[in-house]
Amino acid sequence: MDIRHSVAAFFGRHNFDAEGPTVNTVIDTLLYDMEEGLKRDPSIPIGTGPALDMIPTWFMPPQQPPKNTSVIVIDAGGTNFRSCLVTFDENSIPSISQLERKPMPATDREYSKAEFFDTIAAYLDHLKNAADSIAFCFSYAMKITPAGDGEVLQFSKEIKAPEVIGSLVGQNLEAALMQRGWNKLKRIVLLNDTVAALLAGASTAVGGKKYDSYVGFILGTGMNAAYIEYQNIPKIASNSAGTVALPAQIVVCESGKSNKQPRSDFDEAFAKKTDQPQMFWFEKMCSGAYLGSVASVMIRAAAADNLFSAGVKKAFASIADLPLIDVNRFLQAPYSDQTPLGLLLAGGTEEDREVLCRILDALIMRTARLAAGNIAAAVIKTGKGKNPALPVCILSEGTTFLKTYRLHDAVIAHLYTALTQKRGIYFDVVSLDNAITFGTAIAGTI
């Protein structure tokens, strides 16, 4: 039997559409959530109304780049906690010093609120009083206050610190730093990594290059997007504190919470094993923290459905969840026996190798469609980019996006079709070394 047909039948039995969801389906469902999320916060029970938080940030990219100033930068991601000092010279050229990397608190076990912030404060001892402002890139859902602090709404990426939810990050961190003898800080500003990416993208508009608007996109451990909203945001139109809404401002979508994309049996089976099975559906379908586990569910299911020869079937039937890096290594070198998957295939057949390649490639190509739909929806929501001389700048970051086999090029191809060919919207996907660090530092000077 043709292996393509066997794999297609396997996908069909498990509700996995190898050609879907289409990019336009992803765009349309996300635009619903984005538009409704600007009117009201996500609904309870889960599954009704908008799923995205659509968080206003109360600021825009600066008109002029910062110069002659230093900012302490913190980047709390899904795996690592990075801290450093960023200094902008008289020509606005940034430099990084005193960089340290630690494990992200609460990834290994549950932390109390006090332990969470005390740990972060201890991580910053090497930067004590190095600057009077801190810019904190906190890559989790939070409500940004007009003063620039962030109230934690929810943790993703399996962070275990439930007492921190509802807390103001800047306020609690400042208190912990004061206990360690720090001088009074002028400001602690909170931002999402997608906002940092957007701000970094805005800094690339030099040398005769201009952009109509900006989007920041992250596909690494998690997945999210930020864009500039040029319309009034209904849910903050009557702010209780009397703060006047800006005519335009950066909005963080919290895209990973989208719950309106069709899910396969593989996605459902994996989600049941996570801390919050009914949350972050979209992110669990395609981000780096989860993609290897979804692939492992698919491999075990294929073994159960007899898609492999006897020896390989036995090896794959009880395979432990693999990290994405091992899936990626196999796809990049499917005939190598120096990878975990390649080693298990060493005693198998050529058909075994083809089956595994087809299954894993289909998963990565679905990720490309989901990621492209996410980016495209943010670009469309800006309402900009109709002039080819003034495209929308998309700064995309994250190891999953940049290093996963065939993913980057597939996303760009989908964007060209969905945005430029179908809708007449022009875009540039740009990159910048240390983009998140520099973008975060820029926020600390606004």
GROMACS .gro file of C-alpha atoms in nm:
model
  446
    1MET     CA    1   0.000   0.000   0.000
    2ASP     CA    2   0.116   0.354  -0.070
    3ILE     CA    3   0.260   0.498   0.252
    4ARG     CA    4   0.100   0.833   0.178
    5HIS     CA    5  -0.240   0.666   0.190
    6SER     CA    6  -0.161   0.480   0.513
    7VAL     CA    7  -0.052   0.801   0.685
    8ALA     CA    8  -0.353   0.992   0.549
    9ALA     CA    9  -0.586   0.724   0.684
   10PHE     CA   10  -0.407   0.739   1.021
   11PHE     CA   11  -0.456   1.116   1.032
   12GLY     CA   12  -0.822   1.077   0.940
   13ARG     CA   13  -0.886   0.828   1.218
   14HIS     CA   14  -0.749   1.076   1.469
   15ASN     CA   15  -0.910   1.397   1.338
   16PHE     CA   16  -0.578   1.545   1.227
   17ASP     CA   17  -0.617   1.741   0.904
   18ALA     CA   18  -0.280   1.734   0.727
   19GLU     CA   19  -0.383   2.034   0.518
   20GLY     CA   20  -0.559   2.232   0.788
   21PRO     CA   21  -0.666   2.439   0.951
   22THR     CA   22  -0.604   2.675   0.662
   23VAL     CA   23  -0.424   3.001   0.728
   24ASN     CA   24  -0.741   3.194   0.647
   25THR     CA   25  -0.941   2.988   0.896
   26VAL     CA   26  -0.686   3.075   1.164
   27ILE     CA   27  -0.696   3.443   1.064
   28ASP     CA   28  -1.076   3.463   1.075
   29THR     CA   29  -1.115   3.292   1.410
   30LEU     CA   30  -0.838   3.501   1.565
   31LEU     CA   31  -0.984   3.825   1.431
   32TYR     CA   32  -1.313   3.739   1.601
   33ASP     CA   33  -1.135   3.690   1.932
   34MET     CA   34  -0.926   4.005   1.883
   35GLU     CA   35  -1.221   4.228   1.799
   36GLU     CA   36  -1.436   4.092   2.081
   37GLY     CA   37  -1.143   4.097   2.323
   38LEU     CA   38  -1.108   4.473   2.275
   39LYS     CA   39  -1.468   4.508   2.394
   40ARG     CA   40  -1.459   4.274   2.695
   41ASP     CA   41  -1.230   4.039   2.879
   42PRO     CA   42  -1.241   3.662   2.817
   43SER     CA   43  -1.563   3.492   2.912
   44ILE     CA   44  -1.634   3.228   3.173
   45PRO     CA   45  -1.716   2.946   3.117
   46ILE     CA   46  -1.428   2.876   2.883
   47GLY     CA   47  -1.533   2.841   2.521
   48THR     CA   48  -1.793   3.115   2.504
   49GLY     CA   49  -1.715   3.463   2.373
   50PRO     CA   50  -1.361   3.597   2.333
   51ALA     CA   51  -1.065   3.390   2.451
   52LEU     CA   52  -0.788   3.651   2.407
   53ASP     CA   53  -0.708   3.908   2.678
   54MET     CA   54  -0.619   4.184   2.427
   55ILE     CA   55  -0.416   4.377   2.685
   56PRO     CA   56  -0.359   4.754   2.631
   57THR     CA   57  -0.006   4.862   2.719
   58TRP     CA   58  -0.060   5.241   2.739
   59PHE     CA   59   0.242   5.326   2.525
   60MET     CA   60   0.376   5.350   2.172
   61PRO     CA   61   0.724   5.319   2.022
   62PRO     CA   62   0.928   5.634   2.101
   63GLN     CA   63   0.966   5.901   1.835
   64GLN     CA   64   1.340   5.922   1.898
   65PRO     CA   65   1.582   5.647   2.008
   66PRO     CA   66   1.721   5.669   2.363
   67LYS     CA   67   2.074   5.797   2.421
   68ASN     CA   68   2.317   5.849   2.711
   69THR     CA   69   2.123   5.630   2.953
   70SER     CA   70   2.134   5.288   3.117
   71VAL     CA   71   1.851   5.050   3.206
   72ILE     CA   72   1.849   4.727   3.408
   73VAL     CA   73   1.682   4.465   3.189
   74ILE     CA   74   1.510   4.150   3.309
   75ASP     CA   75   1.380   3.882   3.073
   76ALA     CA   76   1.167   3.613   3.241
   77GLY     CA   77   1.089   3.351   2.980
   78GLY     CA   78   0.951   3.001   2.982
   79THR     CA   79   1.284   2.837   3.069
   80ASN     CA   80   1.546   3.099   3.152
   81PHE     CA   81   1.563   3.414   3.363
   82ARG     CA   82   1.810   3.663   3.216
   83SER     CA   83   1.927   3.992   3.364
   84CYS     CA   84   2.175   4.252   3.244
   85LEU     CA   85   2.254   4.620   3.209
   86VAL     CA   86   2.184   4.788   2.873
   87THR     CA   87   2.355   5.119   2.801
   88PHE     CA   88   2.268   5.351   2.510
   89ASP     CA   89   2.556   5.576   2.406
   90GLU     CA   90   2.538   5.928   2.260
   91ASN     CA   91   2.464   5.777   1.917
   92SER     CA   92   2.183   5.559   2.057
   93ILE     CA   93   2.390   5.243   2.005
   94PRO     CA   94   2.308   4.990   2.280
   95SER     CA   95   2.551   4.760   2.455
   96ILE     CA   96   2.497   4.476   2.703
   97SER     CA   97   2.700   4.415   3.018
   98GLN     CA   98   2.679   4.211   3.341
   99LEU     CA   99   2.461   3.947   3.176
  100GLU     CA  100   2.358   3.652   3.394
  101ARG     CA  101   2.124   3.360   3.325
  102LYS     CA  102   1.936   3.160   3.588
  103PRO     CA  103   1.657   2.901   3.578
  104MET     CA  104   1.312   3.055   3.566
  105PRO     CA  105   1.159   3.038   3.917
  106ALA     CA  106   0.867   2.798   3.967
  107THR     CA  107   0.947   2.575   3.670
  108ASP     CA  108   1.059   2.287   3.891
  109ARG     CA  109   0.807   2.310   4.176
  110GLU     CA  110   0.540   2.535   4.324
  111TYR     CA  111   0.661   2.868   4.469
  112SER     CA  112   0.481   3.090   4.717
  113LYS     CA  113   0.435   3.456   4.628
  114ALA     CA  114   0.709   3.565   4.871
  115GLU     CA  115   0.952   3.300   4.747
  116PHE     CA  116   0.887   3.392   4.383
  117PHE     CA  117   0.973   3.760   4.425
  118ASP     CA  118   1.254   3.699   4.676
  119THR     CA  119   1.417   3.464   4.426
  120ILE     CA  120   1.398   3.722   4.149
  121ALA     CA  121   1.540   3.991   4.379
  122ALA     CA  122   1.830   3.761   4.468
  123TYR     CA  123   1.894   3.698   4.099
  124LEU     CA  124   1.950   4.074   4.057
  125ASP     CA  125   2.218   4.119   4.324
  126HIS     CA  126   2.489   4.161   4.059
  127LEU     CA  127   2.303   4.466   3.922
  128LYS     CA  128   2.230   4.636   4.254
  129ASN     CA  129   2.194   5.015   4.200
  130ALA     CA  130   2.350   4.995   3.851
  131ALA     CA  131   2.064   5.210   3.714
  132ASP     CA  132   1.754   5.382   3.851
  133SER     CA  133   1.509   5.215   3.610
  134ILE     CA  134   1.422   4.850   3.551
  135ALA     CA  135   1.251   4.720   3.238
  136PHE     CA  136   1.101   4.378   3.306
  137CYS     CA  137   1.005   4.156   3.013
  138PHE     CA  138   0.756   3.919   3.178
  139SER     CA  139   0.637   3.668   2.921
  140TYR     CA  140   0.307   3.576   3.082
  141ALA     CA  141  -0.047   3.715   3.069
  142MET     CA  142  -0.074   4.033   3.273
  143LYS     CA  143  -0.288   4.344   3.279
  144ILE     CA  144  -0.073   4.651   3.226
  145THR     CA  145  -0.162   4.951   3.440
  146PRO     CA  146  -0.142   5.307   3.302
  147ALA     CA  147   0.162   5.355   3.530
  148GLY     CA  148   0.343   5.065   3.362
  149ASP     CA  149   0.311   4.793   3.627
  150GLY     CA  150   0.173   4.450   3.543
  151GLU     CA  151  -0.094   4.249   3.726
  152VAL     CA  152  -0.049   3.877   3.663
  153LEU     CA  153  -0.361   3.727   3.505
  154GLN     CA  154  -0.244   3.374   3.444
  155PHE     CA  155   0.066   3.160   3.409
  156SER     CA  156   0.136   2.936   3.111
  157LYS     CA  157   0.436   2.719   3.013
  158GLU     CA  158   0.379   2.511   3.328
  159ILE     CA  159   0.493   2.783   3.574
  160LYS     CA  160   0.380   2.685   3.924
  161ALA     CA  161   0.319   2.999   4.134
  162PRO     CA  162  -0.058   3.034   4.189
  163GLU     CA  163  -0.019   3.285   4.475
  164VAL     CA  164   0.143   3.532   4.233
  165ILE     CA  165  -0.170   3.553   4.015
  166GLY     CA  166  -0.342   3.886   4.083
  167SER     CA  167  -0.020   4.048   4.209
  168LEU     CA  168   0.148   4.361   4.073
  169VAL     CA  169   0.488   4.243   3.956
  170GLY     CA  170   0.671   4.576   3.974
  171GLN     CA  171   0.532   4.668   4.315
  172ASN     CA  172   0.622   4.332   4.469
  173LEU     CA  173   0.966   4.319   4.309
  174GLU     CA  174   1.049   4.671   4.429
  175ALA     CA  175   0.955   4.573   4.785
  176ALA     CA  176   1.180   4.266   4.763
  177LEU     CA  177   1.467   4.476   4.626
  178MET     CA  178   1.428   4.735   4.903
  179GLN     CA  179   1.465   4.456   5.157
  180ARG     CA  180   1.799   4.373   4.995
  181GLY     CA  181   1.923   4.731   5.035
  182TRP     CA  182   1.856   4.879   4.690
  183ASN     CA  183   1.818   5.254   4.638
  184LYS     CA  184   1.472   5.387   4.557
  185LEU     CA  185   1.404   5.320   4.191
  186LYS     CA  186   1.260   5.578   3.955
  187ARG     CA  187   1.053   5.320   3.772
  188ILE     CA  188   0.992   4.952   3.707
  189VAL     CA  189   0.810   4.904   3.376
  190LEU     CA  190   0.653   4.571   3.281
  191LEU     CA  191   0.610   4.448   2.926
  192ASN     CA  192   0.550   4.129   2.734
  193ASP     CA  193   0.820   3.979   2.511
  194THR     CA  194   0.604   4.047   2.205
  195VAL     CA  195   0.603   4.418   2.295
  196ALA     CA  196   0.981   4.406   2.330
  197ALA     CA  197   0.999   4.246   1.984
  198LEU     CA  198   0.772   4.516   1.841
  199LEU     CA  199   0.983   4.795   1.994
  200ALA     CA  200   1.300   4.633   1.861
  201GLY     CA  201   1.141   4.618   1.516
  202ALA     CA  202   1.061   4.988   1.535
  203SER     CA  203   1.429   5.059   1.598
  204THR     CA  204   1.516   4.909   1.257
  205ALA     CA  205   1.342   5.192   1.068
  206VAL     CA  206   1.671   5.363   0.972
  207GLY     CA  207   1.871   5.440   0.661
  208GLY     CA  208   1.578   5.551   0.449
  209LYS     CA  209   1.352   5.265   0.558
  210LYS     CA  210   1.004   5.350   0.688
  211TYR     CA  211   0.722   5.132   0.813
  212ASP     CA  212   0.349   5.187   0.831
  213SER     CA  213   0.312   4.992   1.155
  214TYR     CA  214   0.471   4.719   1.365
  215VAL     CA  215   0.398   4.367   1.489
  216GLY     CA  216   0.594   4.163   1.742
  217PHE     CA  217   0.564   3.785   1.726
  218ILE     CA  218   0.717   3.518   1.947
  219LEU     CA  219   0.719   3.146   1.877
  220GLY     CA  220   0.956   2.990   2.125
  221THR     CA  221   0.862   2.813   2.445
  222GLY     CA  222   0.522   2.983   2.404
  223MET     CA  223   0.344   3.175   2.130
  224ASN     CA  224   0.203   3.528   2.125
  225ALA     CA  225   0.169   3.844   1.920
  226ALA     CA  226   0.147   4.220   1.978
  227TYR     CA  227   0.042   4.492   1.736
  228ILE     CA  228  -0.053   4.861   1.732
  229GLU     CA  229  -0.426   4.931   1.767
  230TYR     CA  230  -0.531   5.258   1.600
  231GLN     CA  231  -0.897   5.255   1.704
  232ASN     CA  232  -1.047   5.333   2.043
  233ILE     CA  233  -1.048   5.033   2.273
  234PRO     CA  234  -1.403   5.005   2.410
  235LYS     CA  235  -1.319   4.819   2.731
  236ILE     CA  236  -1.092   5.101   2.855
  237ALA     CA  237  -1.293   5.393   2.715
  238SER     CA  238  -1.422   5.484   3.061
  239ASN     CA  239  -1.123   5.420   3.283
  240SER     CA  240  -1.214   5.435   3.651
  241ALA     CA  241  -0.893   5.619   3.736
  242GLY     CA  242  -0.974   5.892   3.488
  243THR     CA  243  -0.685   5.804   3.259
  244VAL     CA  244  -0.740   5.918   2.902
  245ALA     CA  245  -0.696   5.639   2.648
  246LEU     CA  246  -0.430   5.695   2.384
  247PRO     CA  247  -0.533   5.746   2.020
  248ALA     CA  248  -0.309   5.449   1.935
  249GLN     CA  249  -0.125   5.202   2.152
  250ILE     CA  250   0.043   4.862   2.153
  251VAL     CA  251  -0.189   4.574   2.240
  252VAL     CA  252  -0.076   4.229   2.356
  253CYS     CA  253  -0.309   3.962   2.220
  254GLU     CA  254  -0.225   3.659   2.437
  255SER     CA  255  -0.276   3.456   2.120
  256GLY     CA  256  -0.187   3.125   2.282
  257LYS     CA  257  -0.523   3.125   2.462
  258SER     CA  258  -0.721   3.099   2.138
  259ASN     CA  259  -0.966   2.810   2.172
  260LYS     CA  260  -1.143   2.810   1.838
  261GLN     CA  261  -0.900   2.614   1.624
  262PRO     CA  262  -0.997   2.253   1.546
  263ARG     CA  263  -0.796   2.009   1.758
  264SER     CA  264  -0.698   1.653   1.680
  265ASP     CA  265  -0.714   1.349   1.908
  266PHE     CA  266  -0.339   1.395   1.957
  267ASP     CA  267  -0.387   1.750   2.087
  268GLU     CA  268  -0.668   1.641   2.317
  269ALA     CA  269  -0.465   1.351   2.459
  270PHE     CA  270  -0.165   1.570   2.531
  271ALA     CA  271  -0.369   1.856   2.682
  272LYS     CA  272  -0.512   1.620   2.943
  273LYS     CA  273  -0.162   1.574   3.084
  274THR     CA  274  -0.097   1.948   3.134
  275ASP     CA  275  -0.167   2.158   3.442
  276GLN     CA  276  -0.454   2.348   3.274
  277PRO     CA  277  -0.611   2.112   3.017
  278GLN     CA  278  -0.875   2.364   2.905
  279MET     CA  279  -0.643   2.662   2.870
  280PHE     CA  280  -0.387   2.774   2.609
  281TRP     CA  281  -0.522   2.542   2.339
  282PHE     CA  282  -0.356   2.728   2.052
  283GLU     CA  283  -0.017   2.746   2.224
  284LYS     CA  284  -0.027   2.375   2.305
  285MET     CA  285  -0.077   2.293   1.937
  286CYS     CA  286   0.242   2.457   1.815
  287SER     CA  287   0.480   2.615   2.068
  288GLY     CA  288   0.817   2.480   2.171
  289ALA     CA  289   0.718   2.381   2.524
  290TYR     CA  290   0.457   2.140   2.389
  291LEU     CA  291   0.530   2.049   2.027
  292GLY     CA  292   0.768   1.765   2.109
  293SER     CA  293   0.510   1.611   2.341
  294VAL     CA  294   0.236   1.631   2.077
  295ALA     CA  295   0.476   1.465   1.830
  296SER     CA  296   0.539   1.189   2.084
  297VAL     CA  297   0.166   1.128   2.124
  298MET     CA  298   0.144   1.094   1.744
  299ILE     CA  299   0.435   0.846   1.734
  300ARG     CA  300   0.282   0.627   2.004
  301ALA     CA  301  -0.055   0.637   1.828
  302ALA     CA  302   0.106   0.539   1.497
  303ALA     CA  303   0.271   0.243   1.670
  304ALA     CA  304  -0.065   0.138   1.815
  305ASP     CA  305  -0.219   0.162   1.467
  306ASN     CA  306   0.049  -0.068   1.323
  307LEU     CA  307   0.211   0.187   1.092
  308PHE     CA  308   0.559   0.058   1.180
  309SER     CA  309   0.733  -0.279   1.145
  310ALA     CA  310   0.732  -0.507   1.450
  311GLY     CA  311   1.066  -0.402   1.603
  312VAL     CA  312   1.012  -0.030   1.557
  313LYS     CA  313   0.651  -0.057   1.672
  314LYS     CA  314   0.769  -0.206   2.002
  315ALA     CA  315   1.028   0.069   2.050
  316PHE     CA  316   0.784   0.349   1.967
  317ALA     CA  317   0.483   0.213   2.157
  318SER     CA  318   0.617   0.330   2.492
  319ILE     CA  319   0.848   0.613   2.385
  320ALA     CA  320   0.874   0.890   2.645
  321ASP     CA  321   0.780   1.245   2.550
  322LEU     CA  322   1.060   1.398   2.346
  323PRO     CA  323   1.168   1.763   2.349
  324LEU     CA  324   1.119   1.951   2.024
  325ILE     CA  325   1.494   1.961   1.969
  326ASP     CA  326   1.499   1.582   1.921
  327VAL     CA  327   1.214   1.597   1.670
  328ASN     CA  328   1.400   1.872   1.488
  329ARG     CA  329   1.728   1.679   1.483
  330PHE     CA  330   1.558   1.381   1.323
  331LEU     CA  331   1.390   1.587   1.052
  332GLN     CA  332   1.716   1.760   0.968
  333ALA     CA  333   1.906   1.430   0.939
  334PRO     CA  334   1.659   1.140   0.909
  335TYR     CA  335   1.931   0.886   0.823
  336SER     CA  336   2.153   0.965   1.120
  337ASP     CA  337   2.169   0.711   1.402
  338GLN     CA  338   2.309   0.978   1.635
  339THR     CA  339   1.964   1.111   1.726
  340PRO     CA  340   1.717   0.945   1.967
  341LEU     CA  341   1.462   0.880   1.692
  342GLY     CA  342   1.722   0.781   1.436
  343LEU     CA  343   1.870   0.532   1.679
  344LEU     CA  344   1.531   0.367   1.736
  345LEU     CA  345   1.486   0.340   1.359
  346ALA     CA  346   1.828   0.181   1.302
  347GLY     CA  347   1.687  -0.172   1.293
  348GLY     CA  348   1.373  -0.079   1.102
  349THR     CA  349   1.277  -0.049   0.738
  350GLU     CA  350   1.289   0.232   0.486
  351GLU     CA  351   0.909   0.247   0.514
  352ASP     CA  352   0.937   0.307   0.890
  353ARG     CA  353   1.157   0.609   0.827
  354GLU     CA  354   0.920   0.749   0.565
  355VAL     CA  355   0.617   0.706   0.791
  356LEU     CA  356   0.787   0.891   1.075
  357CYS     CA  357   0.905   1.171   0.845
  358ARG     CA  358   0.556   1.219   0.701
  359ILE     CA  359   0.396   1.232   1.046
  360LEU     CA  360   0.643   1.479   1.194
  361ASP     CA  361   0.661   1.694   0.882
  362ALA     CA  362   0.280   1.726   0.882
  363LEU     CA  363   0.293   1.848   1.242
  364ILE     CA  364   0.557   2.112   1.162
  365MET     CA  365   0.366   2.228   0.855
  366ARG     CA  366   0.052   2.265   1.066
  367THR     CA  367   0.258   2.477   1.303
  368ALA     CA  368   0.360   2.695   1.008
  369ARG     CA  369  -0.005   2.755   0.916
  370LEU     CA  370  -0.100   2.836   1.274
  371ALA     CA  371   0.194   3.073   1.319
  372ALA     CA  372   0.131   3.246   0.985
  373GLY     CA  373  -0.236   3.291   1.075
  374ASN     CA  374  -0.139   3.442   1.407
  375ILE     CA  375   0.101   3.692   1.250
  376ALA     CA  376  -0.133   3.775   0.963
  377ALA     CA  377  -0.427   3.846   1.194
  378ALA     CA  378  -0.214   4.097   1.388
  379VAL     CA  379  -0.099   4.265   1.066
  380ILE     CA  380  -0.455   4.285   0.933
  381LYS     CA  381  -0.579   4.431   1.261
  382THR     CA  382  -0.340   4.727   1.229
  383GLY     CA  383  -0.521   4.831   0.911
  384LYS     CA  384  -0.185   4.933   0.767
  385GLY     CA  385   0.057   4.815   0.497
  386LYS     CA  386  -0.145   4.895   0.183
  387ASN     CA  387   0.144   5.092   0.030
  388PRO     CA  388   0.443   4.878  -0.078
  389ALA     CA  389   0.675   5.165   0.016
  390LEU     CA  390   0.539   5.150   0.372
  391PRO     CA  391   0.506   4.784   0.470
  392VAL     CA  392   0.422   4.655   0.817
  393CYS     CA  393   0.736   4.553   1.004
  394ILE     CA  394   0.713   4.211   1.169
  395LEU     CA  395   0.988   4.126   1.414
  396SER     CA  396   0.961   3.753   1.479
  397GLU     CA  397   1.160   3.587   1.756
  398GLY     CA  398   1.189   3.254   1.930
  399THR     CA  399   1.397   2.942   1.880
  400THR     CA  400   1.098   2.741   1.761
  401PHE     CA  401   1.032   2.991   1.481
  402LEU     CA  402   1.394   3.045   1.386
  403LYS     CA  403   1.541   2.694   1.420
  404THR     CA  404   1.269   2.437   1.358
  405TYR     CA  405   1.310   2.242   1.035
  406ARG     CA  406   1.142   2.418   0.736
  407LEU     CA  407   0.922   2.628   0.964
  408HIS     CA  408   1.055   2.980   0.901
  409ASP     CA  409   1.039   2.957   0.521
  410ALA     CA  410   0.694   2.798   0.528
  411VAL     CA  411   0.558   3.078   0.748
  412ILE     CA  412   0.696   3.347   0.514
  413ALA     CA  413   0.541   3.172   0.213
  414HIS     CA  414   0.200   3.154   0.385
  415LEU     CA  415   0.223   3.521   0.483
  416TYR     CA  416   0.294   3.628   0.128
  417THR     CA  417  -0.008   3.436   0.000
  418ALA     CA  418  -0.248   3.542   0.278
  419LEU     CA  419  -0.142   3.906   0.308
  420THR     CA  420   0.011   4.031  -0.016
  421GLN     CA  421  -0.152   3.815  -0.281
  422LYS     CA  422  -0.496   3.781  -0.122
  423ARG     CA  423  -0.533   4.115   0.061
  424GLY     CA  424  -0.283   4.357  -0.094
  425ILE     CA  425  -0.100   4.406   0.238
  426TYR     CA  426   0.278   4.445   0.231
  427PHE     CA  427   0.513   4.336   0.507
  428ASP     CA  428   0.876   4.285   0.602
  429VAL     CA  429   0.987   4.014   0.842
  430VAL     CA  430   1.299   4.143   1.017
  431SER     CA  431   1.540   4.010   1.275
  432LEU     CA  432   1.780   4.176   1.516
  433ASP     CA  433   2.045   4.028   1.742
  434ASN     CA  434   1.939   4.054   2.108
  435ALA     CA  435   1.603   4.191   1.995
  436ILE     CA  436   1.412   4.115   2.316
  437THR     CA  437   1.685   4.260   2.536
  438PHE     CA  438   1.716   4.583   2.338
  439GLY     CA  439   1.340   4.620   2.292
  440THR     CA  440   1.290   4.577   2.665
  441ALA     CA  441   1.554   4.841   2.737
  442ILE     CA  442   1.380   5.085   2.503
  443ALA     CA  443   1.061   5.041   2.705
  444GLY     CA  444   1.251   5.140   3.017
  445THR     CA  445   1.330   5.479   2.863
  446ILE     CA  446   0.978   5.569   2.747
   0.00000   0.00000   0.00000
